[in-house]
């Protein structure tokens, strides 16, 4: 039987967000001394990436300008892909996995470098709390995540970053991203995986970063691309580098099927 699909990208006041009863499985870390996770020292290499991206996104925006086509979501999607994939590429080129001094792109044996999976259909679990009188257990749903940073064989478990795309510039606290993080944190905890995980909700201009630690404490960081471009890139670079270390711990992508094939097999199992 196919799982019922829901969208967690529809804004804070949507029914699916309310359905997930946020806060039952994660705790706000404000005032608990965990906010220093967002403190990062500047890096000259990342500043160079920022300057490169600024010119690249400007050129793409110019190419997308049209009197007969709406920029809207089309422009958001293009900007997001440029930013996410260029930053990943720059981190890849800075990694020397074998200690040989040979950049990653010239070392075809490297299989421990993370990759973006886009999009990905994630099974999420609604957890009932004390306020849900008469209800027990959980209910499974399926939601589409725009980007998952994958570092190993099990996509739902071997990730430390998920990204949800905001379709508009309307105010949004990004709670849909936190709902996804809560689901992944719960899965990882059941599988005995303890570690930090990040989430991003963005329309490529406004960026909301979430961090969930191994104990289920979360914090948020609000950034604007026009004002905080370098800081956004620094956070992305750090998260990708952390994923690289995690990939080496779990064995990378040895004997891993492509995502499309994996999800097809899962669908066959449910029929």
XYZ file of C-alpha atoms in Angstrom:
271
model
C 0.000 0.000 0.000
C 1.389 3.396 -0.993
C 2.004 5.882 1.804
C -0.085 9.045 1.942
C 1.898 12.027 0.652
C 2.098 15.381 2.401
C 4.055 18.567 1.727
C 6.088 20.218 4.461
C 7.006 23.184 2.232
C 3.681 25.017 2.394
C 4.399 27.446 5.231
C 4.182 27.513 9.002
C 0.384 27.627 9.230
C -0.332 24.715 6.882
C -2.240 21.684 8.123
C 0.700 19.257 7.660
C 2.932 21.417 9.864
C 0.280 21.578 12.577
C -0.274 17.842 12.187
C 3.311 17.094 13.123
C 2.912 18.804 16.498
C 6.399 20.302 16.419
C 8.273 20.354 19.688
C 7.195 16.920 20.925
C 10.406 15.165 19.912
C 12.819 18.118 19.769
C 13.560 20.853 22.320
C 14.466 24.491 21.683
C 18.063 24.985 22.861
C 17.773 28.763 23.356
C 19.471 29.696 26.617
C 21.097 26.280 27.027
C 24.535 27.252 25.752
C 24.393 25.510 22.370
C 24.147 28.563 20.108
C 27.946 28.640 19.624
C 27.433 25.952 16.950
C 26.875 28.884 14.576
C 30.230 30.551 15.364
C 32.644 30.013 12.451
C 35.964 31.711 11.715
C 36.267 33.344 8.270
C 38.175 31.410 5.627
C 39.817 33.084 2.617
C 39.001 30.138 0.320
C 35.322 30.449 1.155
C 35.439 34.199 0.514
C 36.750 33.429 -2.980
C 33.831 31.029 -3.490
C 31.495 33.825 -2.420
C 32.886 36.227 -5.013
C 32.654 33.560 -7.730
C 29.049 32.745 -6.817
C 28.058 36.396 -6.789
C 29.075 36.810 -10.435
C 27.616 33.435 -11.436
C 24.187 34.013 -9.879
C 24.027 37.511 -11.368
C 24.721 36.101 -14.844
C 22.067 33.397 -14.489
C 19.509 35.887 -13.202
C 20.181 38.077 -16.222
C 19.730 35.087 -18.526
C 16.395 34.231 -16.889
C 14.940 37.723 -17.190
C 11.933 37.787 -19.500
C 8.853 39.913 -20.071
C 6.714 36.876 -20.844
C 7.887 34.410 -18.180
C 7.493 34.722 -14.432
C 10.782 34.575 -12.512
C 9.250 33.205 -9.298
C 10.003 29.573 -8.589
C 12.085 29.136 -11.736
C 14.590 31.718 -10.506
C 14.580 30.309 -6.966
C 15.324 26.787 -8.235
C 18.173 27.958 -10.470
C 19.810 30.064 -7.769
C 19.559 27.241 -5.227
C 21.165 24.702 -7.551
C 23.991 27.077 -8.427
C 24.758 27.795 -4.781
C 24.471 24.240 -3.437
C 26.321 22.462 -6.252
C 29.086 25.052 -6.649
C 29.861 24.979 -2.923
C 29.923 21.158 -2.994
C 32.235 21.233 -6.019
C 34.625 23.662 -4.328
C 34.776 21.496 -1.203
C 35.386 18.395 -3.347
C 38.293 20.085 -5.108
C 39.842 20.973 -1.750
C 39.819 17.370 -0.498
C 42.853 15.092 -0.886
C 41.416 11.755 0.264
C 44.543 9.639 -0.192
C 47.063 12.112 1.145
C 48.729 12.171 -2.261
C 48.202 15.845 -3.000
C 46.003 14.886 -5.942
C 42.732 16.868 -5.989
C 39.512 14.817 -5.668
C 38.416 15.262 -9.274
C 41.614 13.607 -10.478
C 41.292 10.671 -8.085
C 38.560 8.380 -9.413
C 38.984 5.974 -6.471
C 37.431 8.457 -4.043
C 34.026 7.175 -2.963
C 33.747 8.920 0.375
C 32.748 12.372 -0.855
C 29.104 13.344 -0.167
C 26.622 14.117 -2.922
C 23.338 15.976 -3.304
C 20.258 13.824 -3.842
C 17.502 15.907 -5.440
C 14.638 15.439 -4.971
C 14.160 12.643 -2.440
C 10.948 11.023 -1.160
C 11.401 10.664 2.579
C 9.208 8.563 4.851
C 8.468 10.579 7.980
C 6.858 9.501 11.210
C 4.244 11.480 13.111
C 4.886 10.899 16.803
C 1.962 11.246 19.179
C 2.629 12.997 22.470
C 0.937 13.408 25.834
C -1.573 15.883 24.414
C -2.868 13.401 21.848
C -5.372 11.708 24.124
C -6.588 8.327 22.924
C -3.824 7.983 20.322
C -0.905 5.626 20.561
C 2.078 4.738 18.429
C 2.878 6.548 15.215
C 1.719 7.132 11.673
C 3.931 7.113 8.583
C 3.716 9.601 5.732
C 5.807 10.378 2.684
C 7.081 13.854 1.876
C 9.375 15.175 -0.819
C 12.620 16.812 0.285
C 14.240 19.098 -2.281
C 17.865 18.246 -1.422
C 19.519 15.666 0.818
C 23.283 15.666 1.398
C 24.064 11.948 1.317
C 27.297 10.444 2.651
C 26.566 6.709 2.750
C 24.417 3.789 1.686
C 21.234 4.581 3.642
C 19.904 7.940 2.500
C 17.446 8.388 5.393
C 20.192 7.726 7.954
C 23.437 8.720 6.248
C 22.745 12.423 5.875
C 23.651 15.454 7.947
C 21.787 18.087 5.894
C 18.357 18.401 4.281
C 17.152 21.421 2.323
C 13.566 22.507 1.702
C 12.813 25.066 -0.991
C 10.459 27.912 -0.182
C 8.358 28.634 -3.243
C 7.743 32.308 -2.440
C 9.218 35.230 -0.571
C 6.404 35.201 1.996
C 7.446 35.136 5.684
C 8.117 31.592 6.864
C 9.792 30.351 10.021
C 10.992 27.186 8.302
C 9.185 24.818 10.640
C 8.655 22.324 7.819
C 12.427 21.775 7.761
C 12.387 21.160 11.504
C 9.617 18.581 11.051
C 11.836 16.698 8.581
C 14.808 16.930 10.963
C 12.658 15.580 13.797
C 11.725 12.574 11.652
C 15.326 11.886 10.612
C 16.608 12.391 14.171
C 14.039 9.839 15.383
C 15.088 7.324 12.692
C 18.785 7.785 13.431
C 18.214 7.418 17.162
C 16.338 4.126 16.633
C 19.233 2.917 14.445
C 21.795 3.804 17.118
C 23.246 6.741 15.161
C 24.070 9.717 17.365
C 25.250 12.924 15.762
C 24.356 16.411 14.640
C 22.098 17.116 11.686
C 21.278 20.360 9.904
C 18.336 21.632 7.910
C 17.830 24.627 5.645
C 14.639 26.318 4.508
C 15.373 28.864 1.787
C 14.119 30.659 -1.297
C 17.798 31.365 -2.166
C 17.512 34.896 -0.747
C 16.396 34.259 2.841
C 18.140 31.334 4.530
C 16.961 29.678 7.744
C 19.479 27.198 9.153
C 18.459 24.601 11.754
C 20.796 22.534 13.907
C 19.700 19.477 15.884
C 22.232 17.875 18.207
C 22.439 14.248 19.297
C 20.185 14.972 22.290
C 17.380 16.475 20.195
C 18.102 20.111 21.060
C 17.583 22.495 18.145
C 18.514 26.072 17.306
C 17.849 28.392 14.361
C 19.891 30.955 12.458
C 18.355 33.531 10.089
C 20.556 34.883 7.274
C 20.047 37.023 4.155
C 22.001 36.279 0.969
C 22.535 39.976 0.203
C 23.997 40.692 3.654
C 25.380 37.346 4.848
C 26.553 35.603 1.671
C 29.984 34.700 3.041
C 28.551 33.345 6.284
C 26.024 31.185 4.408
C 28.831 29.695 2.327
C 30.974 29.080 5.419
C 28.162 27.118 7.058
C 27.560 25.070 3.898
C 31.280 24.293 3.557
C 31.568 23.205 7.175
C 28.518 20.922 6.950
C 29.810 19.325 3.723
C 33.238 18.745 5.291
C 31.569 17.116 8.280
C 29.678 14.859 5.855
C 33.001 13.864 4.276
C 34.338 12.741 7.659
C 31.117 10.827 8.312
C 31.385 9.152 4.889
C 34.799 7.784 5.815
C 33.386 6.430 9.072
C 30.571 4.479 7.357
C 32.574 3.321 4.329
C 31.329 5.839 1.805
C 29.505 4.542 -1.247
C 30.934 1.027 -1.613
C 28.339 -1.213 -3.325
C 25.651 1.483 -3.139
C 22.834 1.551 -5.707
C 21.808 4.823 -7.371
C 18.962 6.556 -5.529
C 16.433 6.122 -8.354
C 17.064 2.365 -8.426
C 16.907 2.135 -4.626
C 13.578 3.945 -4.427
C 12.191 1.806 -7.265
C 13.082 -1.333 -5.311
C 11.366 0.069 -2.214
C 8.214 0.762 -4.214
C 8.254 -2.816 -5.564
C 8.503 -4.144 -2.005
C 5.372 -2.218 -0.998
C 3.242 -3.474 -3.902
